[in-house]
PDB file of N, CA and C in Angstrom:
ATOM      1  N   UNK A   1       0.851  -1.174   0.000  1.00 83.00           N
ATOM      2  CA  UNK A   1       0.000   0.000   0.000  1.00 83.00           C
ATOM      3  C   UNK A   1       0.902   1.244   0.000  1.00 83.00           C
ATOM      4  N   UNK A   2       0.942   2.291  -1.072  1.00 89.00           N
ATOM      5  CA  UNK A   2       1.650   3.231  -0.864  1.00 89.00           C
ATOM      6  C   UNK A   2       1.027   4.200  -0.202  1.00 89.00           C
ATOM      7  N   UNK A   3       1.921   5.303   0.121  1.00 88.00           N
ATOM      8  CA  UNK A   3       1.722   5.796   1.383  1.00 88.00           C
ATOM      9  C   UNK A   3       0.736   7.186   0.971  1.00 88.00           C
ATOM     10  N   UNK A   4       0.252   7.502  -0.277  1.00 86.00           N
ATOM     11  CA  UNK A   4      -0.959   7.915  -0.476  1.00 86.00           C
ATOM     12  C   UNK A   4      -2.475   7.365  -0.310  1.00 86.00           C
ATOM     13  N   UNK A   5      -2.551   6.031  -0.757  1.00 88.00           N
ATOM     14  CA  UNK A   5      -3.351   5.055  -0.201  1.00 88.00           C
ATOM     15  C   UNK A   5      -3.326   5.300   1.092  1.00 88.00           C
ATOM     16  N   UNK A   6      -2.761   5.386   2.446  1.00 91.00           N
ATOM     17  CA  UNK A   6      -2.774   5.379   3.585  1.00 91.00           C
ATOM     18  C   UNK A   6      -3.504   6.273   4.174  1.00 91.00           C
ATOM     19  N   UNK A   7      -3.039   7.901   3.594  1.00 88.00           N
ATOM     20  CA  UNK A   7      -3.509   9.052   3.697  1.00 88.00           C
ATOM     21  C   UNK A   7      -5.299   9.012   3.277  1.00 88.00           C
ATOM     22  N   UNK A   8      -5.474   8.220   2.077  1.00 85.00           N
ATOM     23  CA  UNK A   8      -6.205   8.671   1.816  1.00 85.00           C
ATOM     24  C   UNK A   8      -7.782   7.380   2.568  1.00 85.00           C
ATOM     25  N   UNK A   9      -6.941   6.159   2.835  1.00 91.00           N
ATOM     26  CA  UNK A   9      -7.977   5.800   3.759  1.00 91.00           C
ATOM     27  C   UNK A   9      -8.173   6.155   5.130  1.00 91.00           C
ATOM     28  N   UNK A  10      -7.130   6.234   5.698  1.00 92.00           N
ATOM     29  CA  UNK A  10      -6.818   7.177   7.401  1.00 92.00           C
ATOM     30  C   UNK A  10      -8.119   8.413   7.252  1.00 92.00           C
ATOM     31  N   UNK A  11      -8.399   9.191   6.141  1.00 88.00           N
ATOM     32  CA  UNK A  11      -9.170   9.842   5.996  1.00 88.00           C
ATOM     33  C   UNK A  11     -10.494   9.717   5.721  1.00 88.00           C
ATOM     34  N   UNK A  12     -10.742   8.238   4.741  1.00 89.00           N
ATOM     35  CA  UNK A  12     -12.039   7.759   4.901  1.00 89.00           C
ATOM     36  C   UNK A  12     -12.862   7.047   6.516  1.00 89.00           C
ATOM     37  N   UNK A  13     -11.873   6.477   7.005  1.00 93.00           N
ATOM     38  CA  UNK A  13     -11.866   5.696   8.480  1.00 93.00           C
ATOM     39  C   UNK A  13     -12.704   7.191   8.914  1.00 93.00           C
ATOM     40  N   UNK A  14     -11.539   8.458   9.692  1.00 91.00           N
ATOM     41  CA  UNK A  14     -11.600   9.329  10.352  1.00 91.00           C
ATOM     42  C   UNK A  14     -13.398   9.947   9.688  1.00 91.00           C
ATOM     43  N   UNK A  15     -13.607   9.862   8.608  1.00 90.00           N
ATOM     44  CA  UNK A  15     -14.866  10.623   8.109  1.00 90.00           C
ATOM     45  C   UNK A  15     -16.299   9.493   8.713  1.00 90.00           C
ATOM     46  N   UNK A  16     -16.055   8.134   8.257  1.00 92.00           N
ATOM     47  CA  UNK A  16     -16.632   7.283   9.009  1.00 92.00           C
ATOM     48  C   UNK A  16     -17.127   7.460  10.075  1.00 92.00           C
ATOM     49  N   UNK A  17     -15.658   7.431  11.130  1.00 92.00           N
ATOM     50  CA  UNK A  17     -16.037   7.972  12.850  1.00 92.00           C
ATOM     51  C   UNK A  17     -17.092   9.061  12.926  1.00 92.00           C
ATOM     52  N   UNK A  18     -16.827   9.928  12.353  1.00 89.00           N
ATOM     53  CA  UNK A  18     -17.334  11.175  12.304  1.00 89.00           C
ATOM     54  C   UNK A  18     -18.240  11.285  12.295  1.00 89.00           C
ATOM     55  N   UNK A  19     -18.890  10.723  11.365  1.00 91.00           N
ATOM     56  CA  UNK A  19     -20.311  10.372  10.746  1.00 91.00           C
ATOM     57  C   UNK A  19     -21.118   9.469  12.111  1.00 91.00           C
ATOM     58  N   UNK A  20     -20.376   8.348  12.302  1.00 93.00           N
ATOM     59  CA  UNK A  20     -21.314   7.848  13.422  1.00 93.00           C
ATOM     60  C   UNK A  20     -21.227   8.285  14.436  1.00 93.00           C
ATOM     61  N   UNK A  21     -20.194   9.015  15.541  1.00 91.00           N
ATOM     62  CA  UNK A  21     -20.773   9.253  16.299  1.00 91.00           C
ATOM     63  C   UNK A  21     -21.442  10.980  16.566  1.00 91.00           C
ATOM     64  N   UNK A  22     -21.383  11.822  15.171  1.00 91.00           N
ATOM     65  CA  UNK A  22     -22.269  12.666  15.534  1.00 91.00           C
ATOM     66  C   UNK A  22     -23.603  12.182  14.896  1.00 91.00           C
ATOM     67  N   UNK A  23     -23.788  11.252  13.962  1.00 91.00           N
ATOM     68  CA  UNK A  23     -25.234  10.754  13.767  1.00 91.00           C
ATOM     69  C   UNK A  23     -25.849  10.191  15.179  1.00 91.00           C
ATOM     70  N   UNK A  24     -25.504   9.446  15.942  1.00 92.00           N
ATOM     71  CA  UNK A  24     -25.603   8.623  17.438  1.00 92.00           C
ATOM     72  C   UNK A  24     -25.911  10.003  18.294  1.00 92.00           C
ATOM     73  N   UNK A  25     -24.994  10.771  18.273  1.00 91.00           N
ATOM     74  CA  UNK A  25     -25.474  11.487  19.418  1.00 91.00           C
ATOM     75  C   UNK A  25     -26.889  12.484  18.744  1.00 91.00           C
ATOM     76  N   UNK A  26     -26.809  13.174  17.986  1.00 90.00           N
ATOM     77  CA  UNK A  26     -28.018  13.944  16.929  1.00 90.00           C
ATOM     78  C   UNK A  26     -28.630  13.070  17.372  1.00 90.00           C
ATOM     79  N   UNK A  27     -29.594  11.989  17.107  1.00 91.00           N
ATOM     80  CA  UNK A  27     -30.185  11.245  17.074  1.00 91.00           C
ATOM     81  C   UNK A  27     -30.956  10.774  18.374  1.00 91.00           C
ATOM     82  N   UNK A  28     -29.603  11.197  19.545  1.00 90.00           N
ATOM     83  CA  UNK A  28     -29.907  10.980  21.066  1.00 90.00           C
ATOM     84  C   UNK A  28     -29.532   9.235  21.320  1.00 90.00           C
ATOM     85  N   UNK A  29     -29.183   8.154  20.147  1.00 93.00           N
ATOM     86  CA  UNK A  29     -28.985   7.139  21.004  1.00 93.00           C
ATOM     87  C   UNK A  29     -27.851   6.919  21.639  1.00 93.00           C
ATOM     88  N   UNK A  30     -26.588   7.637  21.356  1.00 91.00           N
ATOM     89  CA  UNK A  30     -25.798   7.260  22.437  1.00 91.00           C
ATOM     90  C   UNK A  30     -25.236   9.328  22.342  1.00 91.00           C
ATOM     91  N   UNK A  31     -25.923   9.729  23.491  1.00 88.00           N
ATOM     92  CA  UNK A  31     -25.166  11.497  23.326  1.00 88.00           C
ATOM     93  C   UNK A  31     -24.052  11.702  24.125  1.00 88.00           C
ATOM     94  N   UNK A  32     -23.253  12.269  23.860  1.00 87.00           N
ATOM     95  CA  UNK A  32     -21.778  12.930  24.388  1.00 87.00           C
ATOM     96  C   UNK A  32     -22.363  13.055  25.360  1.00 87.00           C
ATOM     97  N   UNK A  33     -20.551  12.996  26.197  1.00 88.00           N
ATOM     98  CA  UNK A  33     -20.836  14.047  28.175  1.00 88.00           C
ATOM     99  C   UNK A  33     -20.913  14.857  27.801  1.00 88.00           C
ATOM    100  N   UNK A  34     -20.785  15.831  26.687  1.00 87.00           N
ATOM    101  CA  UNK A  34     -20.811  17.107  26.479  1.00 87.00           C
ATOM    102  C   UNK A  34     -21.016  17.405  25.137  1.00 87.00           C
ATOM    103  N   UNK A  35     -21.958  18.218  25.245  1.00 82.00           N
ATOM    104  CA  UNK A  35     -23.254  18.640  24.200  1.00 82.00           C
ATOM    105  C   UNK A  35     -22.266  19.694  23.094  1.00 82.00           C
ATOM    106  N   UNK A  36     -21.605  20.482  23.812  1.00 89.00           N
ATOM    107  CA  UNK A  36     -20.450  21.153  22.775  1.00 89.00           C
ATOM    108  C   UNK A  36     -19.677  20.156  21.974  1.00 89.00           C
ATOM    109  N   UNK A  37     -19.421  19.243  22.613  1.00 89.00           N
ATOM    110  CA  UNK A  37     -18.512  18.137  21.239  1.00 89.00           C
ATOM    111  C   UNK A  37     -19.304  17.791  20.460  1.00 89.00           C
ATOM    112  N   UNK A  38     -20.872  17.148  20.751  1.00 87.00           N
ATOM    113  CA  UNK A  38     -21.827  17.239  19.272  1.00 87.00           C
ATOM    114  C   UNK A  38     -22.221  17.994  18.314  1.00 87.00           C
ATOM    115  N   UNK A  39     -21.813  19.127  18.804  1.00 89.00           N
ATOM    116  CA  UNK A  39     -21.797  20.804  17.888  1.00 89.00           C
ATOM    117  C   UNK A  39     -20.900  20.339  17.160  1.00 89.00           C
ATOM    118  N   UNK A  40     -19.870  20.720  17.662  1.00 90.00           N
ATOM    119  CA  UNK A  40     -18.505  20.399  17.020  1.00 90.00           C
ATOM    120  C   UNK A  40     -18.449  19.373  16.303  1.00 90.00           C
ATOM    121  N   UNK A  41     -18.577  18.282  16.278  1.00 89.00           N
ATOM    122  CA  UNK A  41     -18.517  16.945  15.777  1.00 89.00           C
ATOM    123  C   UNK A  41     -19.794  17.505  14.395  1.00 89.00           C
ATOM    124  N   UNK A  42     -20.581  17.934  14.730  1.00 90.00           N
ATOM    125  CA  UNK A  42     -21.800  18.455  13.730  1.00 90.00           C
ATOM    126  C   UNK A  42     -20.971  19.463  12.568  1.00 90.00           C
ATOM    127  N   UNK A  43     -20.505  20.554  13.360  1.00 92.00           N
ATOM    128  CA  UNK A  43     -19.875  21.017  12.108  1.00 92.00           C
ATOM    129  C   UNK A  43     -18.447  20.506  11.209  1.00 92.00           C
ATOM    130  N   UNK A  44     -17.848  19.575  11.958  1.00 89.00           N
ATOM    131  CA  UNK A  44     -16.811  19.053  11.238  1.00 89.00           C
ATOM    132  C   UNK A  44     -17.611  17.918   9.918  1.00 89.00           C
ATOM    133  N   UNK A  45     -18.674  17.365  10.360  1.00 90.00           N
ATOM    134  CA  UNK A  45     -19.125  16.223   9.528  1.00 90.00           C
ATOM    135  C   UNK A  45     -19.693  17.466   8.058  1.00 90.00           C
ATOM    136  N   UNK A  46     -20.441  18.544   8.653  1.00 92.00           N
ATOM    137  CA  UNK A  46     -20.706  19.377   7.315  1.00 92.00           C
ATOM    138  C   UNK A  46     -19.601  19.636   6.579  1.00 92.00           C
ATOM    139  N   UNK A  47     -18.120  19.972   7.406  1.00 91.00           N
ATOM    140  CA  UNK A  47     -17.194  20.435   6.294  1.00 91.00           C
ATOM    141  C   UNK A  47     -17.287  19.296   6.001  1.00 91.00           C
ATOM    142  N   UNK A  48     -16.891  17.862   6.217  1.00 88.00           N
ATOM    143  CA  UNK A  48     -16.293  16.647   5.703  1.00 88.00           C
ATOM    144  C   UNK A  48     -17.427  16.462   4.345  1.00 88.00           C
ATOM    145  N   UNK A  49     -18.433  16.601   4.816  1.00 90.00           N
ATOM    146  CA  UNK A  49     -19.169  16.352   3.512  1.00 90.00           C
ATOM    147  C   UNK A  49     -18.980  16.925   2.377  1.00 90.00           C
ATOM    148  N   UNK A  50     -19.068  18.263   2.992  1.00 91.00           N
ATOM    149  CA  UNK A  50     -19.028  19.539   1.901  1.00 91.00           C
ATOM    150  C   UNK A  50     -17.576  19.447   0.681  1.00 91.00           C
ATOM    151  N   UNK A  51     -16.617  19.171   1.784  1.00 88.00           N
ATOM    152  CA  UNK A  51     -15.125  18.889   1.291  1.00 88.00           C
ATOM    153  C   UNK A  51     -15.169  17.346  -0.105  1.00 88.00           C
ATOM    154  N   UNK A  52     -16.165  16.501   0.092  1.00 86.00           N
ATOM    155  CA  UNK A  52     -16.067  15.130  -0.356  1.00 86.00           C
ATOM    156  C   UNK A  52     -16.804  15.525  -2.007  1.00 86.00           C
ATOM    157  N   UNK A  53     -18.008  16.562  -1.317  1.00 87.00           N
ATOM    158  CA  UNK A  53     -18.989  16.734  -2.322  1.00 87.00           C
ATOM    159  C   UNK A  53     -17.889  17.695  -3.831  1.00 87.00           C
ATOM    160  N   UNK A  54     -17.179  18.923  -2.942  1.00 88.00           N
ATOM    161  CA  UNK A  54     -16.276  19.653  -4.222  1.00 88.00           C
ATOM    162  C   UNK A  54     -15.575  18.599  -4.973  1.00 88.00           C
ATOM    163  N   UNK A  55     -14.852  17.102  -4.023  1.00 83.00           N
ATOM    164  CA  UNK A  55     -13.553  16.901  -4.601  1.00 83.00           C
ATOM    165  C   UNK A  55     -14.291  15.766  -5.462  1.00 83.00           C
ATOM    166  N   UNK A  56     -15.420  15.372  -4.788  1.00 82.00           N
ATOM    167  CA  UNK A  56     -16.641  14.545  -6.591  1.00 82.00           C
ATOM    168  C   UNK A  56     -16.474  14.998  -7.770  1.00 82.00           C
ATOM    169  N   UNK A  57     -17.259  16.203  -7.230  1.00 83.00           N
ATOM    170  CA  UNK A  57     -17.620  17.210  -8.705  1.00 83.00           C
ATOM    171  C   UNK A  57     -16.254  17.824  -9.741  1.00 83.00           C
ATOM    172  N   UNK A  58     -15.213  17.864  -8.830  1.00 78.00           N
ATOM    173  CA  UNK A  58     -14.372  18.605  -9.241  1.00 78.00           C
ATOM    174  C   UNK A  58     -13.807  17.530 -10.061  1.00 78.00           C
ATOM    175  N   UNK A  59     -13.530  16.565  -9.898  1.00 74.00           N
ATOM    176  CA  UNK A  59     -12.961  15.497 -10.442  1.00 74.00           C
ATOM    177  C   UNK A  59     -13.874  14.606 -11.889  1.00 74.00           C
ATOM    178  N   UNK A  60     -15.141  14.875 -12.082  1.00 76.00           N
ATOM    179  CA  UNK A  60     -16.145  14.978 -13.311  1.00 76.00           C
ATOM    180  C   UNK A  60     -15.450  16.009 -13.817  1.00 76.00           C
ATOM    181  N   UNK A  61     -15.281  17.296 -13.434  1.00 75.00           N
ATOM    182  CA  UNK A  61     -14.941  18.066 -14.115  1.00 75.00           C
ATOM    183  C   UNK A  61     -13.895  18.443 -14.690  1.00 75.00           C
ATOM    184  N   UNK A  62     -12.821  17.968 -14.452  1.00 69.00           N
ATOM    185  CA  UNK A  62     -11.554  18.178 -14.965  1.00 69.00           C
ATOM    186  C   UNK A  62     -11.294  17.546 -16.193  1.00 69.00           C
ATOM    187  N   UNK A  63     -10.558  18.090 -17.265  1.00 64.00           N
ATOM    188  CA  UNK A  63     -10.496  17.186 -18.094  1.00 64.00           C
ATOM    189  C   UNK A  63      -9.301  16.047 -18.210  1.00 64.00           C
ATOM    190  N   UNK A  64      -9.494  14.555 -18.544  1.00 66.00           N
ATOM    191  CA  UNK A  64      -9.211  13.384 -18.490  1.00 66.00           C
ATOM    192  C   UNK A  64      -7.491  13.725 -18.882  1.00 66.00           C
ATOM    193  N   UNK A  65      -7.002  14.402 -20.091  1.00 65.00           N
ATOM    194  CA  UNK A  65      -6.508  14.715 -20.576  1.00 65.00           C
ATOM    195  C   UNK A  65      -6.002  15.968 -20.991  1.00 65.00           C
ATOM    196  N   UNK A  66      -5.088  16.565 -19.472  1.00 60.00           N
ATOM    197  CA  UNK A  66      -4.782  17.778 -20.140  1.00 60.00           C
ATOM    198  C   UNK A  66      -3.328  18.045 -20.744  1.00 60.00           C
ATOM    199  N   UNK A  67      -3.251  19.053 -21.800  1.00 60.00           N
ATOM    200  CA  UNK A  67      -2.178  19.517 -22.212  1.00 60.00           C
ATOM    201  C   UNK A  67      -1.207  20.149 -21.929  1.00 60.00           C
ATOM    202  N   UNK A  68       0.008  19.543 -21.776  1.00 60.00           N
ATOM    203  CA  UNK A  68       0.419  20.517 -20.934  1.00 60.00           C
ATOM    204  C   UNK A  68       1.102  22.139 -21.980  1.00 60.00           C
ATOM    205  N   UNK A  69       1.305  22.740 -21.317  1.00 55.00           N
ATOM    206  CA  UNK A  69       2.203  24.136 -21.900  1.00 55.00           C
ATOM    207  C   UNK A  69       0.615  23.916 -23.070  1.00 55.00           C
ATOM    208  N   UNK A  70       0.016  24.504 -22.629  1.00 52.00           N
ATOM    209  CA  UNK A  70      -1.586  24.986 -24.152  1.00 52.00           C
ATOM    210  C   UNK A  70      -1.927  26.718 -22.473  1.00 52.00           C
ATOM    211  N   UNK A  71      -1.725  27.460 -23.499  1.00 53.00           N
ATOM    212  CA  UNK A  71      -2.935  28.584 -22.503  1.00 53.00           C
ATOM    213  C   UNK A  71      -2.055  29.301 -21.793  1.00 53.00           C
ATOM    214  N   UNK A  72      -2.627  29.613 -20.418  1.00 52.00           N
ATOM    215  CA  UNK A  72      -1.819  30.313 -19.533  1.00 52.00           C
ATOM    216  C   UNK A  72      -1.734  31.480 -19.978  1.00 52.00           C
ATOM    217  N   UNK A  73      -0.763  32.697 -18.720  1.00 51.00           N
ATOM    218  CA  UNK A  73      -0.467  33.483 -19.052  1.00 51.00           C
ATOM    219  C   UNK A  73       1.047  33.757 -19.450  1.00 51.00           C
ATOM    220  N   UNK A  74       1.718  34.808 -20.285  1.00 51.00           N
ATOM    221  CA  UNK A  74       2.613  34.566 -20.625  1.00 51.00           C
ATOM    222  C   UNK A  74       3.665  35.208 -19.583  1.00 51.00           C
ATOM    223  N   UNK A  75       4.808  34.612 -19.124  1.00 50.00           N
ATOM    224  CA  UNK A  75       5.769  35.066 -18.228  1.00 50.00           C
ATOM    225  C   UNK A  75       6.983  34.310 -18.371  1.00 50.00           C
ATOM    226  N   UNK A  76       7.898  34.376 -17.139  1.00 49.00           N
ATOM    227  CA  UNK A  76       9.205  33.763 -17.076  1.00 49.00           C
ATOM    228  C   UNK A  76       9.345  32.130 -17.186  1.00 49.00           C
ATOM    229  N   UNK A  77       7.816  31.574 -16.926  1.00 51.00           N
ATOM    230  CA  UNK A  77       8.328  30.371 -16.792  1.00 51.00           C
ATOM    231  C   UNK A  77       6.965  29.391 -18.349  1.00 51.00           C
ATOM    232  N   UNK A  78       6.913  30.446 -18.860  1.00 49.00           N
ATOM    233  CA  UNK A  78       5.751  30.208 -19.723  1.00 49.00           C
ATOM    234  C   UNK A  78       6.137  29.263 -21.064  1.00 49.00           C
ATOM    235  N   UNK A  79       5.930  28.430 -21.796  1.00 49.00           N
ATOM    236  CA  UNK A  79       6.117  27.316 -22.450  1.00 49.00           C
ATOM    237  C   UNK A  79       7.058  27.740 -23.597  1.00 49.00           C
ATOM    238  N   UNK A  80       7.401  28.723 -23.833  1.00 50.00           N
ATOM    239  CA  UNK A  80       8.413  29.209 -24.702  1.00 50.00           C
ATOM    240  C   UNK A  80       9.315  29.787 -23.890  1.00 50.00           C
ATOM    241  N   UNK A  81       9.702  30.076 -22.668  1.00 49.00           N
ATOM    242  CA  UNK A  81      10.386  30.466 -22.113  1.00 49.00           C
ATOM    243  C   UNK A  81      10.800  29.762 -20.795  1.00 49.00           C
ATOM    244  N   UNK A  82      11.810  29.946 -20.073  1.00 49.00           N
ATOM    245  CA  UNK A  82      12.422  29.553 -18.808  1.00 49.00           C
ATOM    246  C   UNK A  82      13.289  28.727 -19.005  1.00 49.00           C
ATOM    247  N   UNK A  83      13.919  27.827 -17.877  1.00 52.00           N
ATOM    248  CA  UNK A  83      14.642  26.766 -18.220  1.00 52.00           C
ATOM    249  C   UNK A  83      14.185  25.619 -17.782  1.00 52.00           C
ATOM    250  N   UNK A  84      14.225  24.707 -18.575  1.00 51.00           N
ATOM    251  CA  UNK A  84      13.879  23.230 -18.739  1.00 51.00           C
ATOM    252  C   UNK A  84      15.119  22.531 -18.743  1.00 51.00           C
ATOM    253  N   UNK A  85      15.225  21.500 -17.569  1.00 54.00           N
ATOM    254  CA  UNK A  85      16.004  20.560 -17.562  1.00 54.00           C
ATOM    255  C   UNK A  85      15.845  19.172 -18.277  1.00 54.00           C
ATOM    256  N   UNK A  86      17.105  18.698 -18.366  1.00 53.00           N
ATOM    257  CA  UNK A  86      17.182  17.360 -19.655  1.00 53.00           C
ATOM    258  C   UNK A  86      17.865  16.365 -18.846  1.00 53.00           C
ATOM    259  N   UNK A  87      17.236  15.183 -18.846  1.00 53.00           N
ATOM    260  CA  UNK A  87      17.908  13.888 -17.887  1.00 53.00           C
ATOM    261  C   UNK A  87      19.442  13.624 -18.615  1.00 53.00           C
ATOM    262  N   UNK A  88      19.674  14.407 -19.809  1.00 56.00           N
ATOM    263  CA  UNK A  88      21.004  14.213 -20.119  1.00 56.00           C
ATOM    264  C   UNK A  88      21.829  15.647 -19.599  1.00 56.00           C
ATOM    265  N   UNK A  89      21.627  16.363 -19.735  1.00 54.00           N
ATOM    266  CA  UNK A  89      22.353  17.775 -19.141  1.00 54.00           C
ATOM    267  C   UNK A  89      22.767  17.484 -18.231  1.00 54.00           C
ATOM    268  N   UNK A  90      24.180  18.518 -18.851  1.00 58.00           N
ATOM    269  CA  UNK A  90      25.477  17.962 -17.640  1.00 58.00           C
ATOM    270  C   UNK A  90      25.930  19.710 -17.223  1.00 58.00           C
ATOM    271  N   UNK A  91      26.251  19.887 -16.112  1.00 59.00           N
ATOM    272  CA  UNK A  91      27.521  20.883 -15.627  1.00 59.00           C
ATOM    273  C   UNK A  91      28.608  21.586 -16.865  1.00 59.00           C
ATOM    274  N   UNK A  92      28.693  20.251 -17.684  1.00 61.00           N
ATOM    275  CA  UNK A  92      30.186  20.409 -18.338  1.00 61.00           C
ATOM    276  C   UNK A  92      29.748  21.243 -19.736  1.00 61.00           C
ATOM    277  N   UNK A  93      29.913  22.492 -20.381  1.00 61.00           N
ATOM    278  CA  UNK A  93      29.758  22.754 -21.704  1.00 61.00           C
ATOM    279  C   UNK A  93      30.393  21.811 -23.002  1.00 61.00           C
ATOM    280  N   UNK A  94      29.588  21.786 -23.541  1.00 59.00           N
ATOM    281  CA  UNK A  94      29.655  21.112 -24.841  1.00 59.00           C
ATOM    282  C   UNK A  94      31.092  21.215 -25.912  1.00 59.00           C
ATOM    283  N   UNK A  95      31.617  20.044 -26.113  1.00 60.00           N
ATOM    284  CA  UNK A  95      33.033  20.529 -26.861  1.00 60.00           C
ATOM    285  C   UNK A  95      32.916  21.258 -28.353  1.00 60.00           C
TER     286      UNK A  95
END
């Protein structure tokens, strides 16, 4: 499992938790010693959702296939310009 995989289930687990025990307490069958952590726990599950719902959509939306160096604006590091390194480029000038 690489260690993006990890990140990125550690984060499904943690959203899980989240989900059940502010659904459990909302709900009243099992409620916090303290009614401020179900707040809390309430608004973290809205970002978590909210956060899941952009990175859905956003990901339909991107295209499958992008180009690279197409567009942009033009500057120092812009597709006709800057420096680009070469897995052969060396230190040493050319004889």
């Amino acid at each position: 499992m690489t260690p993006v995989n990890v990140i990125i289930w550690s984060c499904v687990i943690i959203f899980i938790a989240t989900a059940i025990l502010t659904l459990l307490h909302i709900s009243g069958i099992r409620p916090l010693p303290n009614s401020d952590h179900g707040r809390v726990l309430f608004r973290a599950l809205i970002v978590e959702i909210v956060v899941v719902a952009v990175g859905a959509f956003a990901s339909t939306l991107l295209p499958d296939n992008p180009i690279p160096n197409e567009g942009g604006l033009p500057g120092s590091m812009a597709h006709n310009q800057g420096v680009f390194l070469d897995y052969n480029q060396t230190d040493e000038p050319d004889p």
